[in-house]
């Protein structure tokens, strides 16, 4: 079983602040890294799927980077807004194999 | 509208009874998944199916059973052998069964067994 770890477990930021969180995963037999956003009372939604070392993806104010050699990914949110409040999940997989999820980082943006 | 539906949203059962959770998708996805979430834990994989008429055990398959007779449907049965069945259950699908295919999630079913 791949062990995916996320930090911090939770954090509070002021509206307008930028923030980032970390996902670490075993670098051996790596195939893809997923980021999902899970808002309260909704279903998780995919943000990014990354496969290549050094990959960077961006969607609006949210971006992510990937380092497959050392086994970590960062998710950045620029100028946090209250609607960014959610739990952010990362997940890693090794090819035609199941995806293993971390426990998530719960973000609360204070207006 | 394309998507994944799960029913019911809340389900209550007595201990010792089997219960089946429904999951349907109209996205024409090959792969489907069942996860369980408990407080303070991440999503844990119960079963997954990469193609119709085939499925594999996930990390916590004991006490659960599934079938995949149709591409659109992947029902999960929680049997009386599952020792701690009370949890939130999420169904998901992806276009293919590769680890690089993003997953689309249903709204979930909260099961309470007393």
Short mmCIF file of C-alpha atoms in Angstrom, two decimals:
data_model
loop_
_atom_site.label_atom_id
_atom_site.label_comp_id
_atom_site.label_asym_id
_atom_site.label_seq_id
_atom_site.Cartn_x
_atom_site.Cartn_y
_atom_site.Cartn_z
CA UNK A 1 0.00 0.00 0.00
CA UNK A 2 1.31 3.44 -0.96
CA UNK A 3 1.48 5.80 2.00
CA UNK A 4 0.34 9.31 1.08
CA UNK A 5 0.76 12.02 3.70
CA UNK A 6 -0.57 15.56 3.71
CA UNK A 7 0.38 18.54 5.85
CA UNK A 8 -0.83 20.50 7.60
CA UNK A 9 -3.96 18.67 8.69
CA UNK A 10 -5.83 21.98 8.87
CA UNK A 11 -5.17 25.67 8.66
CA UNK A 12 -6.91 29.01 8.89
CA UNK A 13 -5.90 31.96 6.71
CA UNK A 14 -7.20 35.47 6.30
CA UNK A 15 -8.97 36.44 3.10
CA UNK A 16 -6.38 37.71 0.64
CA UNK A 17 -3.49 35.71 2.07
CA UNK A 18 -1.67 33.18 -0.07
CA UNK A 19 -1.11 29.69 1.27
CA UNK A 20 0.30 26.32 0.34
CA UNK A 21 0.14 22.72 1.51
CA UNK A 22 2.20 19.62 0.97
CA UNK A 23 1.56 16.09 -0.22
CA UNK A 24 4.29 13.48 0.12
CA UNK A 25 4.19 10.06 -1.49
CA UNK A 26 6.54 7.12 -2.16
CA UNK A 27 8.64 8.01 -5.21
CA UNK A 28 9.19 4.39 -6.27
CA UNK A 29 6.78 2.98 -8.87
CA UNK A 30 5.09 6.39 -9.25
CA UNK A 31 2.60 7.00 -12.07
CA UNK A 32 0.33 9.92 -11.24
CA UNK A 33 -0.52 12.44 -8.52
CA UNK A 34 -4.06 13.79 -8.14
CA UNK A 35 -5.38 16.83 -6.29
CA UNK A 36 -9.08 17.12 -5.40
CA UNK A 37 -11.11 19.82 -3.68
CA UNK A 38 -13.90 18.68 -1.37
CA UNK A 39 -16.32 21.36 -0.26
CA UNK A 40 -18.74 20.70 2.57
CA UNK A 41 -21.99 19.04 1.41
CA UNK A 42 -20.57 18.50 -2.08
CA UNK A 43 -18.64 15.75 -3.87
CA UNK A 44 -14.86 15.85 -4.29
CA UNK A 45 -13.86 17.50 -7.57
CA UNK A 46 -10.63 16.99 -9.45
CA UNK A 47 -8.25 19.95 -9.60
CA UNK A 48 -5.18 18.44 -11.24
CA UNK A 49 -3.67 15.15 -12.35
CA UNK A 50 0.09 15.30 -12.84
CA UNK A 51 2.49 12.66 -14.06
CA UNK A 52 5.80 14.27 -15.06
CA UNK A 53 8.60 15.33 -12.74
CA UNK A 54 8.74 19.12 -12.64
CA UNK A 55 5.17 19.42 -13.89
CA UNK A 56 3.32 22.59 -12.91
CA UNK A 57 -0.40 23.09 -13.40
CA UNK A 58 -2.60 26.11 -12.81
CA UNK A 59 -6.33 26.73 -12.57
CA UNK A 60 -7.19 30.33 -11.76
CA UNK A 61 -5.59 31.20 -8.41
CA UNK A 62 -4.69 27.59 -7.65
CA UNK A 63 -1.52 25.93 -8.86
CA UNK A 64 0.39 22.74 -8.13
CA UNK A 65 3.91 21.44 -8.61
CA UNK A 66 5.28 17.92 -8.69
CA UNK A 67 8.63 16.43 -7.72
CA UNK A 68 8.57 12.70 -8.44
CA UNK A 69 12.25 12.12 -7.57
CA UNK A 70 11.80 13.20 -3.96
CA UNK A 71 8.12 12.31 -3.73
CA UNK A 72 6.27 15.53 -3.00
CA UNK A 73 3.74 17.92 -4.49
CA UNK A 74 2.76 21.42 -3.39
CA UNK A 75 -0.62 23.05 -3.85
CA UNK A 76 -0.64 26.87 -3.83
CA UNK A 77 -3.59 29.20 -3.46
CA UNK A 78 -2.94 32.84 -4.26
CA UNK A 79 -5.11 35.49 -2.61
CA UNK A 80 -7.36 33.07 -0.72
CA UNK A 81 -11.10 33.73 -0.85
CA UNK A 82 -13.85 32.36 1.43
CA UNK A 83 -15.05 30.13 -1.42
CA UNK A 84 -11.66 28.37 -1.31
CA UNK A 85 -12.63 26.90 2.07
CA UNK A 86 -12.63 23.15 1.58
CA UNK A 87 -10.66 20.00 2.25
CA UNK A 88 -7.92 19.44 -0.31
CA UNK A 89 -7.10 15.80 -0.99
CA UNK A 90 -4.12 14.42 -2.78
CA UNK A 91 -3.81 10.89 -4.10
CA UNK A 92 -1.03 8.88 -5.70
CA UNK A 93 -1.03 5.86 -7.97
CA UNK A 94 1.46 3.47 -9.53
CA UNK A 95 0.04 2.83 -12.98
CA UNK A 96 -2.77 0.36 -13.58
CA UNK A 97 -3.27 0.30 -9.86
CA UNK A 98 -5.56 1.76 -7.32
CA UNK A 99 -5.22 5.37 -6.28
CA UNK A 100 -4.31 5.90 -2.62
CA UNK A 101 -5.61 9.04 -0.90
CA UNK A 102 -4.09 11.12 1.86
CA UNK A 103 -6.17 12.34 4.80
CA UNK A 104 -6.51 15.84 3.38
CA UNK A 105 -5.77 19.42 4.42
CA UNK A 106 -8.79 21.34 5.68
CA UNK A 107 -8.57 25.02 4.73
CA UNK A 108 -10.71 27.70 6.34
CA UNK A 109 -10.50 31.19 4.83
CA UNK A 110 -11.62 33.86 7.28
CA UNK A 111 -13.36 36.90 5.71
CA UNK B 1 -26.79 15.93 -17.27
CA UNK B 2 -23.88 13.54 -16.97
CA UNK B 3 -22.78 12.40 -13.58
CA UNK B 4 -22.79 9.85 -10.81
CA UNK B 5 -25.77 9.20 -8.60
CA UNK B 6 -25.83 7.40 -5.29
CA UNK B 7 -28.90 6.46 -3.39
CA UNK B 8 -30.10 6.83 -0.80
CA UNK B 9 -28.34 9.80 0.83
CA UNK B 10 -28.96 8.40 4.33
CA UNK B 11 -29.51 4.76 5.20
CA UNK B 12 -30.31 3.15 8.52
CA UNK B 13 -30.09 -0.57 9.19
CA UNK B 14 -30.20 -2.95 12.10
CA UNK B 15 -27.11 -4.94 12.96
CA UNK B 16 -27.05 -8.32 11.21
CA UNK B 17 -28.82 -7.12 8.07
CA UNK B 18 -27.18 -6.90 4.68
CA UNK B 19 -27.66 -3.61 2.84
CA UNK B 20 -26.96 -2.61 -0.76
CA UNK B 21 -25.80 0.87 -1.76
CA UNK B 22 -26.55 2.00 -5.29
CA UNK B 23 -24.11 3.73 -7.65
CA UNK B 24 -24.98 4.66 -11.23
CA UNK B 25 -23.01 6.69 -13.80
CA UNK B 26 -23.92 7.94 -17.26
CA UNK B 27 -20.45 9.21 -18.13
CA UNK B 28 -19.58 6.11 -20.17
CA UNK B 29 -16.63 5.50 -17.86
CA UNK B 30 -14.94 2.12 -17.81
CA UNK B 31 -13.74 2.20 -14.20
CA UNK B 32 -15.72 2.53 -10.99
CA UNK B 33 -14.69 2.63 -7.33
CA UNK B 34 -16.10 2.40 -3.83
CA UNK B 35 -14.51 4.29 -0.95
CA UNK B 36 -15.26 4.55 2.71
CA UNK B 37 -14.56 7.57 4.89
CA UNK B 38 -14.37 7.53 8.67
CA UNK B 39 -13.74 10.59 10.88
CA UNK B 40 -10.10 11.67 10.77
CA UNK B 41 -9.22 9.24 8.02
CA UNK B 42 -8.73 9.58 4.30
CA UNK B 43 -10.75 7.82 1.65
CA UNK B 44 -10.07 4.10 1.84
CA UNK B 45 -10.68 1.91 -1.19
CA UNK B 46 -13.11 -0.96 -0.74
CA UNK B 47 -13.46 -2.37 -4.25
CA UNK B 48 -12.76 -1.18 -7.77
CA UNK B 49 -13.70 -2.30 -11.26
CA UNK B 50 -11.64 -1.41 -14.29
CA UNK B 51 -14.11 -2.88 -16.76
CA UNK B 52 -17.54 -4.47 -16.79
CA UNK B 53 -17.75 -8.02 -15.40
CA UNK B 54 -14.45 -7.57 -13.55
CA UNK B 55 -13.56 -6.16 -10.13
CA UNK B 56 -10.72 -6.28 -7.60
CA UNK B 57 -10.48 -5.95 -3.85
CA UNK B 58 -9.19 -2.71 -2.45
CA UNK B 59 -7.54 -2.16 0.91
CA UNK B 60 -10.56 -2.91 3.12
CA UNK B 61 -12.74 -5.38 1.17
CA UNK B 62 -13.58 -7.70 4.06
CA UNK B 63 -17.32 -7.73 4.78
CA UNK B 64 -18.24 -6.13 1.46
CA UNK B 65 -19.26 -7.48 -1.95
CA UNK B 66 -19.81 -5.88 -5.35
CA UNK B 67 -20.98 -6.71 -8.84
CA UNK B 68 -20.37 -5.05 -12.20
CA UNK B 69 -22.88 -6.56 -14.61
CA UNK B 70 -23.48 -3.30 -16.46
CA UNK B 71 -21.06 -0.53 -17.34
CA UNK B 72 -23.28 2.08 -15.68
CA UNK B 73 -23.82 0.34 -12.36
CA UNK B 74 -21.57 -0.77 -9.47
CA UNK B 75 -23.66 -1.66 -6.40
CA UNK B 76 -21.97 -2.29 -3.06
CA UNK B 77 -23.39 -4.73 -0.52
CA UNK B 78 -22.42 -4.26 3.09
CA UNK B 79 -22.80 -7.67 4.69
CA UNK B 80 -23.34 -8.61 8.31
CA UNK B 81 -19.70 -9.74 8.35
CA UNK B 82 -18.52 -6.12 8.20
CA UNK B 83 -17.65 -5.35 11.82
CA UNK B 84 -17.91 -1.54 11.69
CA UNK B 85 -20.27 -0.69 8.84
CA UNK B 86 -21.34 2.77 10.03
CA UNK B 87 -19.51 5.21 7.74
CA UNK B 88 -19.80 7.56 4.79
CA UNK B 89 -19.54 5.72 1.46
CA UNK B 90 -18.44 7.39 -1.76
CA UNK B 91 -18.67 5.97 -5.25
CA UNK B 92 -16.48 7.26 -8.09
CA UNK B 93 -15.79 6.57 -11.74
CA UNK B 94 -13.02 7.36 -14.18
CA UNK B 95 -12.71 7.18 -17.95
CA UNK B 96 -10.13 4.41 -17.75
CA UNK B 97 -8.67 2.24 -15.04
CA UNK B 98 -5.21 3.78 -15.24
CA UNK B 99 -3.92 5.65 -12.22
CA UNK B 100 -3.70 8.84 -14.29
CA UNK B 101 -7.42 9.11 -15.01
CA UNK B 102 -9.19 11.65 -12.81
CA UNK B 103 -12.05 10.38 -10.73
CA UNK B 104 -15.58 11.77 -10.63
CA UNK B 105 -17.42 11.30 -7.36
CA UNK B 106 -21.03 10.80 -6.41
CA UNK B 107 -22.72 12.62 -3.50
CA UNK B 108 -22.21 9.76 -1.07
CA UNK B 109 -24.37 7.61 1.20
CA UNK B 110 -24.18 7.86 4.97
CA UNK B 111 -24.89 4.43 6.46
CA UNK B 112 -25.78 4.03 10.11
CA UNK B 113 -26.07 0.54 11.59
CA UNK B 114 -27.45 0.13 15.10
#
